[in-house]
CSV table of C-alpha atoms in Angstrom, one decimal:
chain,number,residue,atom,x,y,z
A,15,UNK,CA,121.5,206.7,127.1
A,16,UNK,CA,121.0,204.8,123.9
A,17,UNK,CA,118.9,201.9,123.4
A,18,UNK,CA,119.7,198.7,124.9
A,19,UNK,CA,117.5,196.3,123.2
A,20,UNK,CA,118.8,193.2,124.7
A,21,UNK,CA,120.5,192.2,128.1
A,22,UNK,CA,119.7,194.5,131.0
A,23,UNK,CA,119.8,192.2,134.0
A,24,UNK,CA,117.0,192.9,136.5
A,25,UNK,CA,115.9,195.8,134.2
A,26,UNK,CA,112.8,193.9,132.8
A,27,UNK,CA,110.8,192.0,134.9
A,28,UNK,CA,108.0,190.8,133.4
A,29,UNK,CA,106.9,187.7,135.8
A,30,UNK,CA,107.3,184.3,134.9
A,31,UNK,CA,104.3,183.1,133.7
A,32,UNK,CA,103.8,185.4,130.9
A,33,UNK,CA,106.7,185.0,129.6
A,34,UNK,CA,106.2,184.0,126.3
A,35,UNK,CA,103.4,186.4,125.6
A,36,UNK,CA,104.9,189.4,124.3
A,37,UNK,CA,106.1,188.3,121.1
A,38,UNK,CA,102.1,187.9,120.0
A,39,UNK,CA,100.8,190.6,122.1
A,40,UNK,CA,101.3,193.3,119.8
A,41,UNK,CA,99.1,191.4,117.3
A,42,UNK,CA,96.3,191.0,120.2
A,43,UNK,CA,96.5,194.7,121.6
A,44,UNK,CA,95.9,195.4,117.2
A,45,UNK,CA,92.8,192.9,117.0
A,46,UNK,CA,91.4,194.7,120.0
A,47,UNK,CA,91.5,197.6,118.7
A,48,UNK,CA,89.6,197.3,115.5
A,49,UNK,CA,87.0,195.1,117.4
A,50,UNK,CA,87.0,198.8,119.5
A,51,UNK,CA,86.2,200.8,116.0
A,52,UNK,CA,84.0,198.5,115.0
A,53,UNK,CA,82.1,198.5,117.9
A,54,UNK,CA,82.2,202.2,117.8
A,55,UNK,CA,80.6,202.4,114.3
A,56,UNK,CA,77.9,199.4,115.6
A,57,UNK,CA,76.7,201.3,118.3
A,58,UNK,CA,76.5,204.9,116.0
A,59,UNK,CA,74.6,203.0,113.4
A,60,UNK,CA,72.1,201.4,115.8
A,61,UNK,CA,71.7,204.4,117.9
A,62,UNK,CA,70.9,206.7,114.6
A,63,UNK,CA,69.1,204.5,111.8
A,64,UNK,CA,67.7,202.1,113.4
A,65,UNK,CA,64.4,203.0,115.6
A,66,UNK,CA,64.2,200.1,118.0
A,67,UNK,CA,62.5,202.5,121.0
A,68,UNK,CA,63.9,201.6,124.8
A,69,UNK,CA,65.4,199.4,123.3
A,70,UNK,CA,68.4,201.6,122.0
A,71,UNK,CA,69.6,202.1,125.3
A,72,UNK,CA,70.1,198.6,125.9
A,73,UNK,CA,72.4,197.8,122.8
A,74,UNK,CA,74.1,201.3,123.3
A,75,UNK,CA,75.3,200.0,126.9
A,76,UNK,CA,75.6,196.1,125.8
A,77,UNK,CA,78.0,197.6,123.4
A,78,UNK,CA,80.0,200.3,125.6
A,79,UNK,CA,80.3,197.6,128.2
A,80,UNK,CA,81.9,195.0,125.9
A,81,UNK,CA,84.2,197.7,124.7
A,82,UNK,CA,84.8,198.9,128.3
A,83,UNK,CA,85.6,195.0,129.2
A,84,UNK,CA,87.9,194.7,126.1
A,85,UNK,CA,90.2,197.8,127.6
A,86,UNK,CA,89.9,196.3,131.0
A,87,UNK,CA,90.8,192.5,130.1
A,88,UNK,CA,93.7,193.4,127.6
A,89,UNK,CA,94.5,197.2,127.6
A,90,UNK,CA,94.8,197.1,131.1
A,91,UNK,CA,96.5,193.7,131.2
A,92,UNK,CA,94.3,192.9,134.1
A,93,UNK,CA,94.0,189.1,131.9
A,94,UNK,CA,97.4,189.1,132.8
A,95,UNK,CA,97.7,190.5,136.4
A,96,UNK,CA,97.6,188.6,140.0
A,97,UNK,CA,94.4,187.4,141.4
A,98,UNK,CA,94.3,190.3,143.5
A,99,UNK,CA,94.3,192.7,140.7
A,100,UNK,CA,91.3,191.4,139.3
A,101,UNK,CA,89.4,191.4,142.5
A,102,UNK,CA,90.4,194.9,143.1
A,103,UNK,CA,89.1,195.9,139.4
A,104,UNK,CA,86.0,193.7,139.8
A,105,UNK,CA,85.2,195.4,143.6
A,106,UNK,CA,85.1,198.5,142.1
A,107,UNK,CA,82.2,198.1,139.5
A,108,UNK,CA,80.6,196.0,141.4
A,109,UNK,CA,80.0,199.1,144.0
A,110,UNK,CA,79.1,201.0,141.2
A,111,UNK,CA,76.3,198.2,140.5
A,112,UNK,CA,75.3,198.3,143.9
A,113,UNK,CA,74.9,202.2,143.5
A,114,UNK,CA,73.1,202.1,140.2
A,115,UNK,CA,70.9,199.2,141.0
A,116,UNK,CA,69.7,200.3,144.9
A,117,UNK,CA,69.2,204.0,143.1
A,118,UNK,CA,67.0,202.7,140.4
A,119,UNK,CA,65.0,200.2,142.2
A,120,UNK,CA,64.2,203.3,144.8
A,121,UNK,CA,63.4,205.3,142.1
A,122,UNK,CA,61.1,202.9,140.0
A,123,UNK,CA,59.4,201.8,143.0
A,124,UNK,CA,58.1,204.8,144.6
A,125,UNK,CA,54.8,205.3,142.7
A,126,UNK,CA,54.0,201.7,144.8
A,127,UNK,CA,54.0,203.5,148.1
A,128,UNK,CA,50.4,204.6,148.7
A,129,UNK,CA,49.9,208.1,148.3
A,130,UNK,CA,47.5,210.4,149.9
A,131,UNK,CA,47.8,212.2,153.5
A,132,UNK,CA,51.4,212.9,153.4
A,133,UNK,CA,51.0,212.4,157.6
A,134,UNK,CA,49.7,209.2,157.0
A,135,UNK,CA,52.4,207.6,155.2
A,136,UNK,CA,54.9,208.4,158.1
A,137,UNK,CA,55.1,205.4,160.6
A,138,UNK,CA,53.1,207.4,163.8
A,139,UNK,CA,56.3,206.5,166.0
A,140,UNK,CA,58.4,208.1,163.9
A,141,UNK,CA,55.7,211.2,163.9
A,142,UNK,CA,55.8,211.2,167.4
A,143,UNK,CA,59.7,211.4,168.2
A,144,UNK,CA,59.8,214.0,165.1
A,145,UNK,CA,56.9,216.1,167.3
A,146,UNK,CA,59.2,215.6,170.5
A,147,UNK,CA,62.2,217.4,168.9
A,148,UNK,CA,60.1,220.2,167.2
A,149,UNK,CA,58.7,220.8,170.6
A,150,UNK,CA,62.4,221.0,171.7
A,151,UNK,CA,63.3,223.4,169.0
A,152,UNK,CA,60.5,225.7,169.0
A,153,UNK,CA,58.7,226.2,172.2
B,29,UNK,CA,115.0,185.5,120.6
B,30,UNK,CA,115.2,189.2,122.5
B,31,UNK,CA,111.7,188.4,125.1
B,32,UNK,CA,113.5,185.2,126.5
B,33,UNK,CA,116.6,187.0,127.5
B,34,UNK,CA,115.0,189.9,128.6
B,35,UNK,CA,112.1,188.0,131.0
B,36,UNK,CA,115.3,185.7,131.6
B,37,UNK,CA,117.1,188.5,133.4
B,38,UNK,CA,114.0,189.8,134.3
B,39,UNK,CA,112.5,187.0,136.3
B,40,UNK,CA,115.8,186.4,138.4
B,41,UNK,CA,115.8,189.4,140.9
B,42,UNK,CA,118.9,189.6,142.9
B,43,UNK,CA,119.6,186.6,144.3
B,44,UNK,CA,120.9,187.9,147.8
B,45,UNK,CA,117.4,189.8,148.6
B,46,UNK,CA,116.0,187.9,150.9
B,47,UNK,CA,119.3,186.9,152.2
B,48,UNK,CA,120.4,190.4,152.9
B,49,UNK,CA,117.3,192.1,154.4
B,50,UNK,CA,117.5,196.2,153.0
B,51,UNK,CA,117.8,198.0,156.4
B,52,UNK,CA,120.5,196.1,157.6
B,53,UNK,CA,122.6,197.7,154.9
B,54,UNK,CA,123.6,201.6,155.6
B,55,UNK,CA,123.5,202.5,152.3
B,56,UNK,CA,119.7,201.6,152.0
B,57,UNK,CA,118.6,200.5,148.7
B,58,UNK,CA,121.7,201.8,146.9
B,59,UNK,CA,123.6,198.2,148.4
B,60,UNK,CA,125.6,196.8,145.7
B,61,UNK,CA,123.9,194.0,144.0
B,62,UNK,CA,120.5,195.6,144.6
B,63,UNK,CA,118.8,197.7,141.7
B,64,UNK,CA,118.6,201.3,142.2
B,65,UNK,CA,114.6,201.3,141.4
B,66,UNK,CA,113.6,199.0,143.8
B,67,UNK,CA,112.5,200.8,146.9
B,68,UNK,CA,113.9,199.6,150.2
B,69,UNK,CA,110.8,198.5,151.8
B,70,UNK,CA,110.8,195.8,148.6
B,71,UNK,CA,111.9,191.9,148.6
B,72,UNK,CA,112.4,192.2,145.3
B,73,UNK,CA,111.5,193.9,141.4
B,74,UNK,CA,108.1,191.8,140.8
B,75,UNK,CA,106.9,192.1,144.4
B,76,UNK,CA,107.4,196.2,143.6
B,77,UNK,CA,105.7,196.1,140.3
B,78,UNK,CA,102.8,194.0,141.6
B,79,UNK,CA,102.3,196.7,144.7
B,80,UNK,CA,102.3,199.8,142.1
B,81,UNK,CA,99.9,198.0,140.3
B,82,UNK,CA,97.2,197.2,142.9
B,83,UNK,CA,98.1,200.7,144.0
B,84,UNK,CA,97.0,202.2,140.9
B,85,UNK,CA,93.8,199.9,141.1
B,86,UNK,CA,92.4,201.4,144.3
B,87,UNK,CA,92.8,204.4,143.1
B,88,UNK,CA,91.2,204.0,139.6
B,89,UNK,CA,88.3,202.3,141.8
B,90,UNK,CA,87.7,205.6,144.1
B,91,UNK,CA,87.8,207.1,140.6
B,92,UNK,CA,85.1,204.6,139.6
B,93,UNK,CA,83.1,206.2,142.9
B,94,UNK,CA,83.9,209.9,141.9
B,95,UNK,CA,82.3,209.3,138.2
B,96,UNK,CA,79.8,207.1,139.7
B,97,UNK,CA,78.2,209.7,141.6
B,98,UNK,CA,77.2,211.3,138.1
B,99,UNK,CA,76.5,208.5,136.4
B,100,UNK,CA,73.8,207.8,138.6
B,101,UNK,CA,72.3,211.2,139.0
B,102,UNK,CA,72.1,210.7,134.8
B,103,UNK,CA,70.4,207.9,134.6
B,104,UNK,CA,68.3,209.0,137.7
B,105,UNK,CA,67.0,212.6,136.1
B,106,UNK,CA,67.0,210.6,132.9
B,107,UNK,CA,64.4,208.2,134.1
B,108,UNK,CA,62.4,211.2,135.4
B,109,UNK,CA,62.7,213.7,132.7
B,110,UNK,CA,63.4,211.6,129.8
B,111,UNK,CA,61.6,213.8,127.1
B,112,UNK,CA,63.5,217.0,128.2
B,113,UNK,CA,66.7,215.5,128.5
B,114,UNK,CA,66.1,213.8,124.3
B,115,UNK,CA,65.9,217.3,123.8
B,116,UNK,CA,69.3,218.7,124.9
B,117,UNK,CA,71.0,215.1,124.0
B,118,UNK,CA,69.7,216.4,120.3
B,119,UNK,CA,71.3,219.8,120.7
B,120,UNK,CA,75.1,218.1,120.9
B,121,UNK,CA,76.6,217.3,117.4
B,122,UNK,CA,77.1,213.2,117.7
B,123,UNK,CA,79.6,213.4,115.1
B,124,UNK,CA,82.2,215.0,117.3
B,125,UNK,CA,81.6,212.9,119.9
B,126,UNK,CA,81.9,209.9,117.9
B,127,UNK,CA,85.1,211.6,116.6
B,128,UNK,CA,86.4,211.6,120.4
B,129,UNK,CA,85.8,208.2,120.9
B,130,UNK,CA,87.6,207.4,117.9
B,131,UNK,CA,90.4,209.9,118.7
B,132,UNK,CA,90.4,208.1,122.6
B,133,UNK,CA,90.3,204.5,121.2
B,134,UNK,CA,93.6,205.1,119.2
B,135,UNK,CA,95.4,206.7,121.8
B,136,UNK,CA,94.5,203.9,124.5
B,137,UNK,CA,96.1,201.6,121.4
B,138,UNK,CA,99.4,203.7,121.5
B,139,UNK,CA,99.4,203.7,125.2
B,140,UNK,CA,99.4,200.0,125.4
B,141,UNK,CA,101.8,199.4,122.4
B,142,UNK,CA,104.1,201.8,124.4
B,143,UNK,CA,103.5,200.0,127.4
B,144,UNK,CA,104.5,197.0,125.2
B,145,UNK,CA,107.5,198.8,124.3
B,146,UNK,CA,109.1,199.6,127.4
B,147,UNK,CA,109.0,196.1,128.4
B,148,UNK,CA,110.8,195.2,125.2
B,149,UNK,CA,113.2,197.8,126.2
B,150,UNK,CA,112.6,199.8,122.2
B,151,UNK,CA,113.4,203.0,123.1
B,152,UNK,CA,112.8,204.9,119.9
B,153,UNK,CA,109.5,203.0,119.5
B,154,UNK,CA,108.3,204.1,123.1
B,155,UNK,CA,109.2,207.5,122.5
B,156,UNK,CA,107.3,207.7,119.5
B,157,UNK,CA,104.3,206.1,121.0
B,158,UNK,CA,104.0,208.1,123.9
B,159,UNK,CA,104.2,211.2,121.7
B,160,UNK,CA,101.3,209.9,119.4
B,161,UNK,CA,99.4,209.4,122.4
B,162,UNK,CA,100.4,212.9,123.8
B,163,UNK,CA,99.2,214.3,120.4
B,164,UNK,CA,95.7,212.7,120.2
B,165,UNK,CA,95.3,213.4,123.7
B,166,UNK,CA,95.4,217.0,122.5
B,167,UNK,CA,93.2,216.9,119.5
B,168,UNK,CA,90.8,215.6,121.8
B,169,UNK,CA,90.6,218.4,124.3
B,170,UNK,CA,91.1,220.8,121.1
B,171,UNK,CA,87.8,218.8,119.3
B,172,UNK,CA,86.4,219.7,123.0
B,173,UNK,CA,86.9,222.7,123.4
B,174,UNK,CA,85.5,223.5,119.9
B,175,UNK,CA,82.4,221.5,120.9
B,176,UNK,CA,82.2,223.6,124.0
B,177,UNK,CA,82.6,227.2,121.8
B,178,UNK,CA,79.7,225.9,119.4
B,179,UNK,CA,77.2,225.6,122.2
B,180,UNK,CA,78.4,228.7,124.0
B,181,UNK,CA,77.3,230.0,120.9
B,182,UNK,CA,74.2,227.8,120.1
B,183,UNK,CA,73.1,229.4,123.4
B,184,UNK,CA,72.7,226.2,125.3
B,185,UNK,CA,74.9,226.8,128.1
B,186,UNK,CA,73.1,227.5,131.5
B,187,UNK,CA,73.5,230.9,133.6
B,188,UNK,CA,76.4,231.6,131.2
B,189,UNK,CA,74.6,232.2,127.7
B,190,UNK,CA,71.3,230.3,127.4
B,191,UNK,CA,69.0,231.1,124.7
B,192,UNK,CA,68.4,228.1,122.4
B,193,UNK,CA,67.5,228.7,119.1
B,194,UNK,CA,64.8,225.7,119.2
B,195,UNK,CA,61.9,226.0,121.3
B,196,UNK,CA,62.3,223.6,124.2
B,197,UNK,CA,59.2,222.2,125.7
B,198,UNK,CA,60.6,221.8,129.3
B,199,UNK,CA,63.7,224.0,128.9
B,200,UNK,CA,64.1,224.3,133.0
B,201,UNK,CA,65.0,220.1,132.9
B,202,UNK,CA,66.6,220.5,129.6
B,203,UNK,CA,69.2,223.2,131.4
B,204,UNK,CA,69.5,220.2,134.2
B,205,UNK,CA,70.7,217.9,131.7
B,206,UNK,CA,73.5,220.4,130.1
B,207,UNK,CA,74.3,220.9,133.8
B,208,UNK,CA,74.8,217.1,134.0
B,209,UNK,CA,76.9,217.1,130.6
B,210,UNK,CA,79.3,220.1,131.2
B,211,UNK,CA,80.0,218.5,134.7
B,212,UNK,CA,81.0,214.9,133.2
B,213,UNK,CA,82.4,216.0,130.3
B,214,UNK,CA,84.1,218.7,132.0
B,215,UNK,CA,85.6,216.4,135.1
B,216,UNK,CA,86.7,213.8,132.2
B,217,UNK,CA,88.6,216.8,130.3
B,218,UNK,CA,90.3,217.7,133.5
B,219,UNK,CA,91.2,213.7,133.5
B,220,UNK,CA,92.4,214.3,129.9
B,221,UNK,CA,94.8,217.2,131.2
B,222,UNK,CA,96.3,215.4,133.9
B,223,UNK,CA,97.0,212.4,131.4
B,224,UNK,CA,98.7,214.9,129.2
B,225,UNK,CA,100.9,216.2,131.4
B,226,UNK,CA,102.0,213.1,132.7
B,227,UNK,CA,102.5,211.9,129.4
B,228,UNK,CA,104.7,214.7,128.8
B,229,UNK,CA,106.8,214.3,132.1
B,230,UNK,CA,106.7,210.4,130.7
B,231,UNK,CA,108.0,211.6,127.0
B,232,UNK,CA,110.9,213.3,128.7
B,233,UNK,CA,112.1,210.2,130.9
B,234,UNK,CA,111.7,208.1,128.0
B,235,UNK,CA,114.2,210.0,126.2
B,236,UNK,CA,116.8,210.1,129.2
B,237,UNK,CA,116.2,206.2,129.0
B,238,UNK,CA,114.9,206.0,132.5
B,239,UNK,CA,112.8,203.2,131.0
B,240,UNK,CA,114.8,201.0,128.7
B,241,UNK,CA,118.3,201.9,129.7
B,242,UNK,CA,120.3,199.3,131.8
B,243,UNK,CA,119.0,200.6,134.5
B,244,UNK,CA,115.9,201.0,133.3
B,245,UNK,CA,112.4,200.8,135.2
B,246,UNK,CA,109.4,200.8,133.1
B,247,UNK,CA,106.8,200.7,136.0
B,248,UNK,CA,106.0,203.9,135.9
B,249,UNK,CA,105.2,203.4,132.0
B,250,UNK,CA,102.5,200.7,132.8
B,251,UNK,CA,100.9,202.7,135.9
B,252,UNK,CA,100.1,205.9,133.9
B,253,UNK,CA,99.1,203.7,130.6
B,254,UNK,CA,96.4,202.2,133.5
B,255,UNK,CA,95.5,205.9,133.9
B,256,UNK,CA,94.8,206.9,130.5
B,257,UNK,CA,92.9,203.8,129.5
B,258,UNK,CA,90.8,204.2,132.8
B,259,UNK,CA,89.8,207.8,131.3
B,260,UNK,CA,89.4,206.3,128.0
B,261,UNK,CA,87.1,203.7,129.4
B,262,UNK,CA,85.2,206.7,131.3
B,263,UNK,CA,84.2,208.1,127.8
B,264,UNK,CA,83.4,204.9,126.6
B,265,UNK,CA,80.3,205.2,128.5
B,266,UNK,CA,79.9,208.7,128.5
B,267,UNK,CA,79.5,208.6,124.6
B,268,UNK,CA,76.2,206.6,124.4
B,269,UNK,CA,74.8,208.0,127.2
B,270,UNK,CA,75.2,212.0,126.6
B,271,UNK,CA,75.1,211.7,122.4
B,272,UNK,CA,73.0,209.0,121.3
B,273,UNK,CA,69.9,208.6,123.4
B,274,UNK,CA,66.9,208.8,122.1
């Protein structure tokens, strides 16, 4: 088939709302895209001549989560999708928060428990019922 | 002005859907009056598009999950064996990495402008996007797999060939951490394959006119193009995180 750039009933279906977007959307997904590069050379420079310590990591991701917003919002057109889109795209990293964040505060918080006799720092009831089913295991 | 006709036609599904529910009709979705893309179980063309979409979005967020899991064991053996994991972060040549990204950012450009161009309904434009895209999708995995050779031969590749050159002060957690890299950038390469091949199987459609022809049904277009940018945006992160900490 050749190209039909005009007229095809029913065969584009943008819905209504954005209608009038296309014409400067090409000029968007382009602005995007250099604010990607530049980005990309930002976050090289940073992490290789400049020496700011821990706090390298924190412009790395401040910088790779801008540029993995800009992909969502306008790549993926979710800017331009139903309500229900976004919520779905925003569940999903918001799981991976809860992940990251529960993970890390275990992680950076068990030096706090006291240490010592390992027994000790095991609640005795739960010492006991362990006892019981070793008992039941091993005769 | 060719987007008003176009969204014109576009917005004005077939009047008689709702009148006319599918099933009553024998011939299904094939009814006269009813486009041949839109599955029977469909009102009408937007309620489809908007169903493929959100689709596509659980998926991409079980995919979220699935590269989650990793994520987290990073930054979890990061935190705990931070000097180590400097070390092998220092064995990987940034520059090729940085090259990726660059490679991945351009083809998640040509992606969406193809995207853009199957709505427009430019066929020759779409076809020559979606080959660019197929193209740097392929430099990537061959810059990749070159990275890949160069540590097979650097040594730093555990159980298979490890002898690093440099000596490594804790080389058992340094090993952990080119587990850790092989496994994410190996399950995002395998992401990277997939893409490609669907790009392919879109290149070939694209030149039938499945997409801009009269008939045409670019949905398929938009839902891969969600794909590949979700992969891109998957390397995004894994760029700063495997090559530049320090």
């Amino acid at each position: 088939m050749s190209e039909h750039p005009v007229q095809h009933p029913a065969a584009h279906h943008e819905p209504v709302d954005h209608a009038d977007q296309h014409g400067e959307q090409v000029r968007t997904l382009w602005v995007i895209y250099f604010w990607l590069m530049g980005l990309l050379v930002l976050t090289v420079v940073t992490a290789h001549w400049l020496n700011l310590g821990w706090f390298n990591i924190v412009i790395a991701l401040a910088i790779a989560v801008t540029k993995a917003a800009m992909v969502v919002w306008i790549f993926m057109h979710v800017k331009y999708s139903g309500k229900l889109v976004w919520v779905f795209a925003t569940a999903a990293f918001v799981w991976l928060g809860i992940m990251l964040i529960f993970t890390i505060a275990d992680y950076s918080s068990r030096d706090r428990i006291p240490r010592g006799d390992q027994a000790n720092t095991i609640p005795s009831e739960v010492r006991s019922a362990d006892e019981g089913v070793q008992a039941e295991l091993h005769p | 002005m060719t987007d008003a006709s176009i969204t014109a036609g576009g917005a004005e599904p077939q009047p008689s859907d709702h009148a006319t529910p599918p099933m009553d009709s024998p011939a299904g979705h094939h009814a006269p009056g009813r486009p041949r893309h839109l599955a029977m179980h469909f009102d009408n063309i937007d309620q489809q598009r908007e169903s493929m979409t959100l689709g596509m979005w659980t998926f991409l967020a079980t995919e979220v999950m699935f590269f989650g899991g990793l994520f987290t064991a990073l930054t979890v053996y990061r935190s705990l064996y931070h000097e180590a994991f400097r070390a092998g972060s220092e064995e990987l040549k940034w520059y090729l990495g940085a090259i990726n990204t660059a490679v991945l950012l351009t083809s998640s450009l040509t992606v969406a402008l193809a995207v853009h161009d199957s709505v427009e309904g430019k066929q020759s434009s779409l076809i020559r996007n979606l080959a660019i895209t197929a193209v740097l999708g392929s430099v990537f995995l061959v810059i990749k797999g070159y990275e890949y050779f160069i540590d097979y031969r650097e040594g730093l590749v555990p159980v298979l060939a490890w002898h690093p050159e440099k000596p490594l002060a804790d080389p058992m957690h340094t090993q952990l951490y080119m587990v850790i890299y092989f496994s994410m950038t190996g399950l995002h390469a395998t992401h990277m394959v997939i893409g490609l091949g669907l790009f392919l199987w879109l290149l070939h459609r694209a030149r039938r006119g499945d997409f801009t022809g009269p008939n045409g049904n670019n949905t398929a277009v938009e839902v891969v193009g969600l794909y590949w940018h979700f992969v891109d945006v998957v390397w995004i992160f894994l760029f700063p995180l495997l090559y530049l900490i320090r």
